[in-house]
Amino acid sequence: MTIRVLIVDDDALVRAGLSMMLAGADDLRIVAEAGDGTEVAALVAEHSPDVVLMDIRMPRMDGLAATEALRARQGAPEIIILTTFDADEHVLRALRGGAAGFLLKDTPPGEIINAIRRVVAGEPILSPSVTRRLIAHVAQTRPNPAQERLARLSDREREVVVAIGQGKSNAEIGSELYMSVATVKAHVSRLLAKLELNNRVQVALLAHDAGLI
């Protein structure tokens, strides 16, 4: 099967370089080129490409907006973002917009050709550096188990947890939070039961893990 490719980039030299590179693959054919995202819809309708190689920064409509508009249409081709910019917001917006791949322009030619073949086969493609950024993003946004445990506490109980984490005594906690020592002791007992912990040291460690200290 011949894979039909549309190249979208505002730099004519980049388009020429990609065309020459892809011409070396017998199963790929460049069906059209565009210099701006505003041209994409019409060229897709006219040439029915299987894959669009899409730059991000273009003068009137950038590649992210063009990707979102194109992928919202039924029967849209697969889109590979091919750019020099791998900022987190670009990667996430492109993938949420329906892009099947995100490659940097310094990706070796053979890998770009292979990526085109793979997205046609239904396999998403990401540059290694982009994959690392996504993993880091997921790690940063993944729920913190300690925070989830503390979410079941009331605001007052969380204040007591923070104070315990700061190493304060019952008397110091009572003075700071305007409670009697007996009330503080009662709060601590309830905290240990709610959090299924055995002592104040474990409470302090949990407060640290949750980022409260």
GROMACS .gro file of C-alpha atoms in nm:
model
  213
    1MET     CA    1   0.000   0.000   0.000
    2THR     CA    2   0.122   0.347  -0.084
    3ILE     CA    3   0.093   0.590   0.208
    4ARG     CA    4  -0.015   0.936   0.103
    5VAL     CA    5   0.150   1.218   0.298
    6LEU     CA    6   0.068   1.589   0.335
    7ILE     CA    7   0.350   1.813   0.465
    8VAL     CA    8   0.251   2.126   0.656
    9ASP     CA    9   0.530   2.369   0.748
   10ASP     CA   10   0.574   2.741   0.692
   11ASP     CA   11   0.944   2.695   0.607
   12ALA     CA   12   0.985   2.608   0.239
   13LEU     CA   13   1.331   2.464   0.302
   14VAL     CA   14   1.195   2.229   0.567
   15ARG     CA   15   0.921   2.116   0.330
   16ALA     CA   16   1.177   2.054   0.056
   17GLY     CA   17   1.401   1.858   0.294
   18LEU     CA   18   1.113   1.641   0.413
   19SER     CA   19   1.001   1.580   0.056
   20MET     CA   20   1.350   1.466  -0.048
   21MET     CA   21   1.379   1.245   0.259
   22LEU     CA   22   1.042   1.077   0.213
   23ALA     CA   23   1.101   1.030  -0.159
   24GLY     CA   24   1.353   0.761  -0.069
   25ALA     CA   25   1.079   0.537   0.070
   26ASP     CA   26   0.903   0.337  -0.201
   27ASP     CA   27   0.579   0.310  -0.002
   28LEU     CA   28   0.540   0.684   0.069
   29ARG     CA   29   0.414   0.955  -0.166
   30ILE     CA   30   0.393   1.328  -0.103
   31VAL     CA   31   0.051   1.434  -0.232
   32ALA     CA   32   0.061   1.801  -0.128
   33GLU     CA   33   0.237   2.068   0.079
   34ALA     CA   34   0.101   2.357   0.284
   35GLY     CA   35   0.265   2.659   0.442
   36ASP     CA   36  -0.004   2.732   0.701
   37GLY     CA   37  -0.272   2.557   0.904
   38THR     CA   38  -0.546   2.745   0.721
   39GLU     CA   39  -0.466   2.549   0.403
   40VAL     CA   40  -0.490   2.205   0.560
   41ALA     CA   41  -0.864   2.134   0.543
   42ALA     CA   42  -0.892   2.208   0.171
   43LEU     CA   43  -0.582   2.005   0.083
   44VAL     CA   44  -0.702   1.710   0.287
   45ALA     CA   45  -1.039   1.722   0.111
   46GLU     CA   46  -0.866   1.739  -0.229
   47HIS     CA   47  -0.587   1.485  -0.185
   48SER     CA   48  -0.709   1.247   0.091
   49PRO     CA   49  -0.372   1.195   0.260
   50ASP     CA   50  -0.326   0.908   0.504
   51VAL     CA   51  -0.084   1.104   0.721
   52VAL     CA   52  -0.020   1.474   0.781
   53LEU     CA   53   0.321   1.590   0.901
   54MET     CA   54   0.232   1.905   1.094
   55ASP     CA   55   0.455   2.184   1.221
   56ILE     CA   56   0.341   2.382   1.526
   57ARG     CA   57   0.444   2.744   1.470
   58MET     CA   58   0.286   2.891   1.160
   59PRO     CA   59   0.172   3.248   1.092
   60ARG     CA   60  -0.208   3.236   1.071
   61MET     CA   61  -0.321   2.902   1.214
   62ASP     CA   62  -0.071   2.700   1.413
   63GLY     CA   63  -0.039   2.325   1.389
   64LEU     CA   64  -0.214   2.258   1.717
   65ALA     CA   65  -0.529   2.443   1.612
   66ALA     CA   66  -0.515   2.281   1.270
   67THR     CA   67  -0.481   1.938   1.431
   68GLU     CA   68  -0.783   1.994   1.654
   69ALA     CA   69  -0.994   2.120   1.364
   70LEU     CA   70  -0.892   1.837   1.134
   71ARG     CA   71  -0.931   1.554   1.384
   72ALA     CA   72  -1.279   1.677   1.474
   73ARG     CA   73  -1.388   1.578   1.122
   74GLN     CA   74  -1.499   1.227   1.037
   75GLY     CA   75  -1.246   1.021   0.842
   76ALA     CA   76  -0.958   1.255   0.925
   77PRO     CA   77  -0.603   1.139   0.842
   78GLU     CA   78  -0.352   1.055   1.111
   79ILE     CA   79  -0.141   1.350   1.223
   80ILE     CA   80   0.221   1.354   1.335
   81ILE     CA   81   0.340   1.675   1.494
   82LEU     CA   82   0.693   1.736   1.367
   83THR     CA   83   0.847   2.035   1.541
   84THR     CA   84   1.142   2.184   1.724
   85PHE     CA   85   0.926   2.266   2.027
   86ASP     CA   86   0.855   1.997   2.287
   87ALA     CA   87   0.710   2.213   2.565
   88ASP     CA   88   0.471   2.022   2.790
   89GLU     CA   89   0.168   2.226   2.691
   90HIS     CA   90   0.236   2.162   2.321
   91VAL     CA   91   0.270   1.787   2.371
   92LEU     CA   92  -0.042   1.755   2.583
   93ARG     CA   93  -0.256   1.975   2.360
   94ALA     CA   94  -0.145   1.790   2.048
   95LEU     CA   95  -0.223   1.449   2.196
   96ARG     CA   96  -0.555   1.564   2.340
   97GLY     CA   97  -0.636   1.715   2.002
   98GLY     CA   98  -0.599   1.377   1.835
   99ALA     CA   99  -0.241   1.371   1.706
  100ALA     CA  100  -0.109   1.017   1.665
  101GLY     CA  101   0.254   1.117   1.708
  102PHE     CA  102   0.485   1.390   1.829
  103LEU     CA  103   0.838   1.396   1.689
  104LEU     CA  104   1.118   1.650   1.702
  105LYS     CA  105   1.270   1.771   1.378
  106ASP     CA  106   1.609   1.634   1.477
  107THR     CA  107   1.463   1.283   1.469
  108PRO     CA  108   1.668   1.068   1.225
  109PRO     CA  109   1.505   1.037   0.880
  110GLY     CA  110   1.463   0.662   0.908
  111GLU     CA  111   1.270   0.702   1.232
  112ILE     CA  112   1.038   0.961   1.078
  113ILE     CA  113   0.965   0.727   0.787
  114ASN     CA  114   0.903   0.441   1.028
  115ALA     CA  115   0.677   0.663   1.238
  116ILE     CA  116   0.460   0.738   0.935
  117ARG     CA  117   0.421   0.368   0.866
  118ARG     CA  118   0.341   0.291   1.228
  119VAL     CA  119   0.070   0.556   1.274
  120VAL     CA  120  -0.103   0.425   0.963
  121ALA     CA  121  -0.096   0.085   1.133
  122GLY     CA  122  -0.261   0.237   1.439
  123GLU     CA  123   0.044   0.274   1.663
  124PRO     CA  124   0.098   0.609   1.840
  125ILE     CA  125   0.452   0.745   1.815
  126LEU     CA  126   0.647   0.974   2.049
  127SER     CA  127   1.008   1.088   2.047
  128PRO     CA  128   1.202   0.947   2.344
  129SER     CA  129   1.243   1.296   2.492
  130VAL     CA  130   0.870   1.357   2.462
  131THR     CA  131   0.797   1.024   2.630
  132ARG     CA  132   1.022   1.124   2.920
  133ARG     CA  133   0.839   1.456   2.956
  134LEU     CA  134   0.501   1.282   2.962
  135ILE     CA  135   0.619   1.035   3.223
  136ALA     CA  136   0.743   1.324   3.435
  137HIS     CA  137   0.413   1.506   3.389
  138VAL     CA  138   0.215   1.200   3.494
  139ALA     CA  139   0.439   1.155   3.797
  140GLN     CA  140   0.379   1.516   3.899
  141THR     CA  141   0.004   1.498   3.857
  142ARG     CA  142  -0.049   1.148   3.998
  143PRO     CA  143  -0.245   1.164   4.326
  144ASN     CA  144  -0.022   1.164   4.634
  145PRO     CA  145  -0.124   0.869   4.859
  146ALA     CA  146  -0.046   1.070   5.171
  147GLN     CA  147  -0.261   1.359   5.050
  148GLU     CA  148  -0.544   1.117   4.976
  149ARG     CA  149  -0.528   0.980   5.330
  150LEU     CA  150  -0.536   1.327   5.481
  151ALA     CA  151  -0.828   1.430   5.260
  152ARG     CA  152  -1.063   1.239   5.491
  153LEU     CA  153  -0.978   1.476   5.781
  154SER     CA  154  -1.154   1.794   5.883
  155ASP     CA  155  -0.975   2.129   5.853
  156ARG     CA  156  -0.912   2.135   6.231
  157GLU     CA  157  -0.771   1.782   6.224
  158ARG     CA  158  -0.538   1.879   5.942
  159GLU     CA  159  -0.415   2.173   6.149
  160VAL     CA  160  -0.335   1.930   6.431
  161VAL     CA  161  -0.152   1.703   6.185
  162VAL     CA  162   0.063   1.995   6.067
  163ALA     CA  163   0.143   2.092   6.424
  164ILE     CA  164   0.240   1.735   6.509
  165GLY     CA  165   0.457   1.728   6.198
  166GLN     CA  166   0.631   2.042   6.323
  167GLY     CA  167   0.718   1.859   6.642
  168LYS     CA  168   0.495   2.060   6.874
  169SER     CA  169   0.376   1.927   7.209
  170ASN     CA  170   0.010   1.899   7.306
  171ALA     CA  171   0.044   2.216   7.513
  172GLU     CA  172   0.199   2.405   7.221
  173ILE     CA  173  -0.071   2.281   6.984
  174GLY     CA  174  -0.342   2.385   7.230
  175SER     CA  175  -0.194   2.732   7.267
  176GLU     CA  176  -0.159   2.778   6.892
  177LEU     CA  177  -0.505   2.644   6.802
  178TYR     CA  178  -0.687   2.778   7.110
  179MET     CA  179  -0.779   2.437   7.246
  180SER     CA  180  -0.733   2.275   7.585
  181VAL     CA  181  -0.472   2.005   7.622
  182ALA     CA  182  -0.749   1.753   7.678
  183THR     CA  183  -0.912   1.854   7.349
  184VAL     CA  184  -0.579   1.822   7.170
  185LYS     CA  185  -0.533   1.473   7.312
  186ALA     CA  186  -0.882   1.380   7.194
  187HIS     CA  187  -0.800   1.509   6.842
  188VAL     CA  188  -0.476   1.312   6.836
  189SER     CA  189  -0.655   0.994   6.939
  190ARG     CA  190  -0.916   1.041   6.665
  191LEU     CA  191  -0.643   1.114   6.411
  192LEU     CA  192  -0.459   0.793   6.493
  193ALA     CA  193  -0.782   0.596   6.458
  194LYS     CA  194  -0.889   0.766   6.133
  195LEU     CA  195  -0.548   0.734   5.972
  196GLU     CA  196  -0.487   0.386   6.113
  197LEU     CA  197  -0.156   0.491   6.265
  198ASN     CA  198   0.009   0.393   6.590
  199ASN     CA  199   0.189   0.705   6.707
  200ARG     CA  200   0.268   1.073   6.654
  201VAL     CA  201   0.586   0.995   6.462
  202GLN     CA  202   0.382   0.822   6.193
  203VAL     CA  203   0.151   1.124   6.179
  204ALA     CA  204   0.452   1.353   6.135
  205LEU     CA  205   0.589   1.134   5.854
  206LEU     CA  206   0.251   1.135   5.680
  207ALA     CA  207   0.238   1.515   5.701
  208HIS     CA  208   0.583   1.530   5.545
  209ASP     CA  209   0.491   1.289   5.265
  210ALA     CA  210   0.179   1.495   5.191
  211GLY     CA  211   0.389   1.808   5.151
  212LEU     CA  212   0.239   1.984   5.451
  213ILE     CA  213   0.574   2.033   5.623
   0.00000   0.00000   0.00000
